[in-house]
Short mmCIF file of C-alpha atoms and ligand atoms in Angstrom, two decimals:
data_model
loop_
_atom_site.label_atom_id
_atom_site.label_comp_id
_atom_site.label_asym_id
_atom_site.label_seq_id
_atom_site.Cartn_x
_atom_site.Cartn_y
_atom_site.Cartn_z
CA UNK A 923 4.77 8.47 0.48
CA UNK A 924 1.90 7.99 -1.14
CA UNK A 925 -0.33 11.09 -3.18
CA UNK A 926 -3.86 11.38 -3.87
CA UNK A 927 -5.30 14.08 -5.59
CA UNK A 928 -8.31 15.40 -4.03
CA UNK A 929 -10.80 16.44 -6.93
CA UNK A 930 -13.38 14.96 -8.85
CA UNK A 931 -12.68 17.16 -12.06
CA UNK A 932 -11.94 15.07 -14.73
CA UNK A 933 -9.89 16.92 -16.83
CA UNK A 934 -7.41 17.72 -13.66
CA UNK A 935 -7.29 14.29 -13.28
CA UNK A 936 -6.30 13.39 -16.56
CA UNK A 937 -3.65 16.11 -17.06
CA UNK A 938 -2.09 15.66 -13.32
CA UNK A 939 -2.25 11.36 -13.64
CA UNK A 940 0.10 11.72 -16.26
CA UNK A 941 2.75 13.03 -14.66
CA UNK A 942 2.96 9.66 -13.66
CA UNK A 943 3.05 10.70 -10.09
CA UNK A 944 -0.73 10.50 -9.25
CA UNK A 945 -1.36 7.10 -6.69
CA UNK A 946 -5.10 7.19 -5.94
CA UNK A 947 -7.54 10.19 -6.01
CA UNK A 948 -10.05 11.33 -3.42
CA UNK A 949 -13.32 12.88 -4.05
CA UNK A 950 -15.98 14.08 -1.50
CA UNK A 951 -19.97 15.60 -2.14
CA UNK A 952 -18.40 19.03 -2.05
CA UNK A 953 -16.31 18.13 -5.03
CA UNK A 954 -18.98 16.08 -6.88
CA UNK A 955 -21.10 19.05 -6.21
CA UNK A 956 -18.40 21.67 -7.89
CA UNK A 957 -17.76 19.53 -10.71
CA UNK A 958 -21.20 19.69 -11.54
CA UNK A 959 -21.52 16.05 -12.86
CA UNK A 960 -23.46 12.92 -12.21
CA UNK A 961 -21.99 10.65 -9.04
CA UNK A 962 -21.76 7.50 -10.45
CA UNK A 963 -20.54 8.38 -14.37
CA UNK A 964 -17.60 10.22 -12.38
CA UNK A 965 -16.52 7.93 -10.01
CA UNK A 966 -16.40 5.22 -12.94
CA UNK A 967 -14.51 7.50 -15.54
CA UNK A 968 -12.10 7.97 -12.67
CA UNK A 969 -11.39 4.93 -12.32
CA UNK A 970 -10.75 4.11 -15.01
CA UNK A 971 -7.82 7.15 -15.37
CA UNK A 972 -6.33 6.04 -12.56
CA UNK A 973 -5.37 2.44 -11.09
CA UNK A 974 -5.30 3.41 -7.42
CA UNK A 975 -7.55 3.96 -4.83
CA UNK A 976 -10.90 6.23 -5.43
CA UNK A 977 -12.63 7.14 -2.68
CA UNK A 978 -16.10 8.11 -3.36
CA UNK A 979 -18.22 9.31 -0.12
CA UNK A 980 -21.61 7.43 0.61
CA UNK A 981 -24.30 10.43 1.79
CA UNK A 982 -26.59 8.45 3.82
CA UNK A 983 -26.25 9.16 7.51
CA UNK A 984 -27.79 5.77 9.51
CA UNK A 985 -25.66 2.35 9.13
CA UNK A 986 -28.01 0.58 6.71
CA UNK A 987 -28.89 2.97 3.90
CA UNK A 988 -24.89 3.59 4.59
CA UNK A 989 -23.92 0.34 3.48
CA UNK A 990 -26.53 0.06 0.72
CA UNK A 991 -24.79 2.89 -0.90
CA UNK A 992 -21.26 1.90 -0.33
CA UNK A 993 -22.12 -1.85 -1.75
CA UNK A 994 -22.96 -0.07 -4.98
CA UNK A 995 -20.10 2.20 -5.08
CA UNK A 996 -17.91 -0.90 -4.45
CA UNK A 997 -19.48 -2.11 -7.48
CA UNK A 998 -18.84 0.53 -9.94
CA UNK A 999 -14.88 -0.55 -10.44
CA UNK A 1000 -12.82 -3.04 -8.33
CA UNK A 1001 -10.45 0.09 -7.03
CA UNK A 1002 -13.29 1.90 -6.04
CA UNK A 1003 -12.71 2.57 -2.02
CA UNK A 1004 -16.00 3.93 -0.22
CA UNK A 1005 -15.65 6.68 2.04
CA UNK A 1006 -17.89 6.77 4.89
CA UNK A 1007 -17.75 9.89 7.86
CA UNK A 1008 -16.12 9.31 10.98
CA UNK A 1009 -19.48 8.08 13.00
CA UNK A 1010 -20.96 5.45 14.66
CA UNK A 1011 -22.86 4.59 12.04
CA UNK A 1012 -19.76 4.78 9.60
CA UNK A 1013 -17.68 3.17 11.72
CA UNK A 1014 -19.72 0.11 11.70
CA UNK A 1015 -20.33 0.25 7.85
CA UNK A 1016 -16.57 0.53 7.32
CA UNK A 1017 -16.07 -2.64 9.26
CA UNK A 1018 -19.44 -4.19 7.40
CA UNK A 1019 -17.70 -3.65 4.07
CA UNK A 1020 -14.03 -4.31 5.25
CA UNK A 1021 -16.06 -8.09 5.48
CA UNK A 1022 -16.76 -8.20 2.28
CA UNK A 1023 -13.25 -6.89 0.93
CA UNK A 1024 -14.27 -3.41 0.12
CA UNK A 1025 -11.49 -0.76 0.76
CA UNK A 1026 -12.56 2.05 3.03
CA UNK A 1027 -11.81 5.40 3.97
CA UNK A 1028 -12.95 7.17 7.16
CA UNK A 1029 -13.47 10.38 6.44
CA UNK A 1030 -13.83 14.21 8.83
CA UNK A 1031 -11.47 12.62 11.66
CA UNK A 1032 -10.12 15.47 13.93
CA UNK A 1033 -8.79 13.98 17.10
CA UNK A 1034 -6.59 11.23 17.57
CA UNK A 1035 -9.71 9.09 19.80
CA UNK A 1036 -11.06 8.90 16.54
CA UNK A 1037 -8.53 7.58 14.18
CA UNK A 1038 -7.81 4.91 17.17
CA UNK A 1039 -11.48 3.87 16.77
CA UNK A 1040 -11.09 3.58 12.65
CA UNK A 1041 -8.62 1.40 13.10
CA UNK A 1042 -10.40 -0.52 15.28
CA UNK A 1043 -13.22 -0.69 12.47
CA UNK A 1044 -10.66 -1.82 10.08
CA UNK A 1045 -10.33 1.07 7.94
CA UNK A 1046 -7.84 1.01 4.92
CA UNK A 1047 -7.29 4.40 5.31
CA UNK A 1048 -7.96 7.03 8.13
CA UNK A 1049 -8.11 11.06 7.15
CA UNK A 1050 -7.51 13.66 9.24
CA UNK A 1051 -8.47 17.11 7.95
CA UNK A 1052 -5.17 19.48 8.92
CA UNK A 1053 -6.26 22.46 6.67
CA UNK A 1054 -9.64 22.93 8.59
CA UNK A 1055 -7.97 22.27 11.82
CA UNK A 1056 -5.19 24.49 11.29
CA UNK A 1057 -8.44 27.00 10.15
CA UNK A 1058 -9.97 27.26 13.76
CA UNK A 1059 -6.62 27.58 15.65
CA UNK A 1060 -5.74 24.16 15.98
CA UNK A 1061 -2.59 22.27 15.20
CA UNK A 1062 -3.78 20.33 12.17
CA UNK A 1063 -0.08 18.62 11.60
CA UNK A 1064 0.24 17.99 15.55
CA UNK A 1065 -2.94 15.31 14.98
CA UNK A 1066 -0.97 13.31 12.02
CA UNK A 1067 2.17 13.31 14.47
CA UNK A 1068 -0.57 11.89 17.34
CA UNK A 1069 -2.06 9.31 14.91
CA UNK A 1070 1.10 8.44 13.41
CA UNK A 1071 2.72 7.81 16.93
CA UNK A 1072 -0.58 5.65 18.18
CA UNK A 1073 -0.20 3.36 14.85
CA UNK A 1074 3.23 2.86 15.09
CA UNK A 1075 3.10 1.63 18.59
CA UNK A 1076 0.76 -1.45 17.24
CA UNK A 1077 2.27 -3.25 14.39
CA UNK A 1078 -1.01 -5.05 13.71
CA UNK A 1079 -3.02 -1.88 12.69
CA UNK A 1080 -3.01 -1.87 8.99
CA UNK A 1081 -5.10 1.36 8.51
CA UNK A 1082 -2.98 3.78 6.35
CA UNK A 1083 -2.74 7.36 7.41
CA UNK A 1084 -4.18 9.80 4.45
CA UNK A 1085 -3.51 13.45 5.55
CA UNK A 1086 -6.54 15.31 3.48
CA UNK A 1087 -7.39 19.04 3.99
CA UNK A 1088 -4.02 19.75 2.74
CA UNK A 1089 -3.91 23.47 2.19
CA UNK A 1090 -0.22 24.16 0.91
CA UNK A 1091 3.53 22.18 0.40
CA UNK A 1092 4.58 22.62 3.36
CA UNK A 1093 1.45 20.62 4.93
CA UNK A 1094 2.84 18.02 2.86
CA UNK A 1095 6.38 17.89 4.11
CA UNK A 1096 5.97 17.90 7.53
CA UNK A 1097 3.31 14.94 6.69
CA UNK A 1098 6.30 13.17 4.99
CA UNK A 1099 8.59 13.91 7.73
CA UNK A 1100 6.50 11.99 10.59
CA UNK A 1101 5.89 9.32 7.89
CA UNK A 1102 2.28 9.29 7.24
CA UNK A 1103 1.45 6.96 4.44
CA UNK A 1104 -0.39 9.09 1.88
CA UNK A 1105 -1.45 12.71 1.30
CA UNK A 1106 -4.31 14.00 -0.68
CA UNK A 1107 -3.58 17.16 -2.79
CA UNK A 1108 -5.71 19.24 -4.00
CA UNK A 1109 -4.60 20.14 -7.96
CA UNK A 1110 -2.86 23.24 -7.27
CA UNK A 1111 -1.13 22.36 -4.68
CA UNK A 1112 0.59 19.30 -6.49
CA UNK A 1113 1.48 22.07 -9.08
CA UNK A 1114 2.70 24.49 -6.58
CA UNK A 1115 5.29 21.48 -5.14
CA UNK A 1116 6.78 21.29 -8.68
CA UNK A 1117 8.13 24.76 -8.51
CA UNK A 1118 11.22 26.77 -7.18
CA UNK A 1119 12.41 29.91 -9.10
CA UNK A 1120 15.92 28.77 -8.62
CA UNK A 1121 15.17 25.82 -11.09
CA UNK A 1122 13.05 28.39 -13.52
CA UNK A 1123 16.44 30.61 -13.22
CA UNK A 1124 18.46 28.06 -13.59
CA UNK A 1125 17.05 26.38 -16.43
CA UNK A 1126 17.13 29.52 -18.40
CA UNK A 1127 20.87 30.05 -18.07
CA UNK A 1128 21.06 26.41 -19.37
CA UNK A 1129 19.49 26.78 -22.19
CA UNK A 1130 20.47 29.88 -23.17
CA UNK A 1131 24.68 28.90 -22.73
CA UNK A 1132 23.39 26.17 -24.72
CA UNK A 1133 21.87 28.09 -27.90
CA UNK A 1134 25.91 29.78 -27.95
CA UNK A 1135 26.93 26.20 -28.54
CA UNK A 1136 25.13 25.95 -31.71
CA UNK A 1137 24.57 22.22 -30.90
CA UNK A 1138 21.29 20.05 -30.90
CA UNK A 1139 21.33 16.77 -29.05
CA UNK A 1140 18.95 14.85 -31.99
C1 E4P B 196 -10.46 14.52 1.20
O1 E4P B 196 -10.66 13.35 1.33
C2 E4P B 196 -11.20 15.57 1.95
O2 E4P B 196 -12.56 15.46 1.69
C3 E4P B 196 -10.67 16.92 1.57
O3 E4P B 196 -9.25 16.87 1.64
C4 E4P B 196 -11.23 18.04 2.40
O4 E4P B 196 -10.55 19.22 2.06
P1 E4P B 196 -11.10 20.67 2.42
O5 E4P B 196 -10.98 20.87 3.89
O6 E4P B 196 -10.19 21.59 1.66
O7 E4P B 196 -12.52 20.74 1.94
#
């Protein structure tokens, strides 16, 4: 399984990339917004941190502005992959730049009819938003189960399941357990997966049984 990390803070990026465990990175207007930074100068720096996919989100609404914007993301660095919302108009700019080689991600999918029609479009990836789903009552993991079922059951869709609105760990490992390809974390919740108090515990009584030992390794 594949993780993105889904912020367009720099310095997160930097620290969390080298753990060496960071595949691609997500951002969306939200998070361009809360970083406070200029589009374009972070979508480049980012890409240049990390070698995977980067989705940036274009913010025009009807098909051709759409694909004006996601032609010049494309641009900015060859593993730049332009996110575009899960519309009509989106959908037929994601197939538009699929043409001309450009990865894409269809973004704010919430039913299974709609990640059918992504792949359809020829999307790279596909993201369904669990967290928000799981936020009005909904069964936000029941959707990746759907999509994941409907994609297996045609070998020739290529589209890449990215679960994104991922709240906590455990969204995460019931993602990995119906095999979706890739999930987005946000920073703190690729921290959060690191720890267990057993290993803090544990780790403790190591080291100090080692300090009685008087040894050093170097
Ligand atoms: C990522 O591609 C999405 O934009 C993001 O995961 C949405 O997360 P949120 O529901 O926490 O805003």
């Amino acid at each position: 399984m594949k993780f993105f990390i889904d912020t367009a803070d720099i310095k997160e990026i930097r620290d969390l990339a080298e753990t060496g465990l960071v595949d691609g990175v997500t951002t969306n207007p939200s998070l361009v917004a809360k970083s406070g930074r200029n589009f374009i100068d972070v979508v480049k720096e980012i890409c240049a941190i990390v070698p995977g996919p980067v989705s940036a989100e274009v913010t025009a609404t009807d098909h051709a502005q759409m694909l004006r914007e996601g032609r010049k993301l494309a641009k900015l660095a060859s593993n730049v992959c332009v996110k575009v919302p899960l519309t009509p108009d989106g959908l037929k700019t994601c197939k538009a730049l699929r043409g001309d080689g450009t990865q894409v991600n269809v973004t704010l999918c919430f039913s299974a009819a709609q990640a059918l029609l992504a792949a359809k479009a020829g999307a790279s990836f596909i993201s369904p938003f669990v967290g928000r789903l799981d936020d009005i009552g909904t069964d936000g993991m029941g959707l990746i189960a759907d999509i994941v079922q409907i994609y297996d059951a045609y070998p020739a869709i290529e589209t890449e399941v990215l679960v994104a609105s991922v709240r906590h760990p455990i969204h995460v490992i019931a993602a990995a357990k119906m095999g979706a390809d890739v999930a987005t974390l946000p920073p703190t919740v690729l921290r959060q997966m690191f720890n267990h108090p057993l290993t803090d515990k544990g780790l403790a009584a190591f080291l100090a049984d080692w300090a009685k030992t008087g040894q050093s390794i170097l």
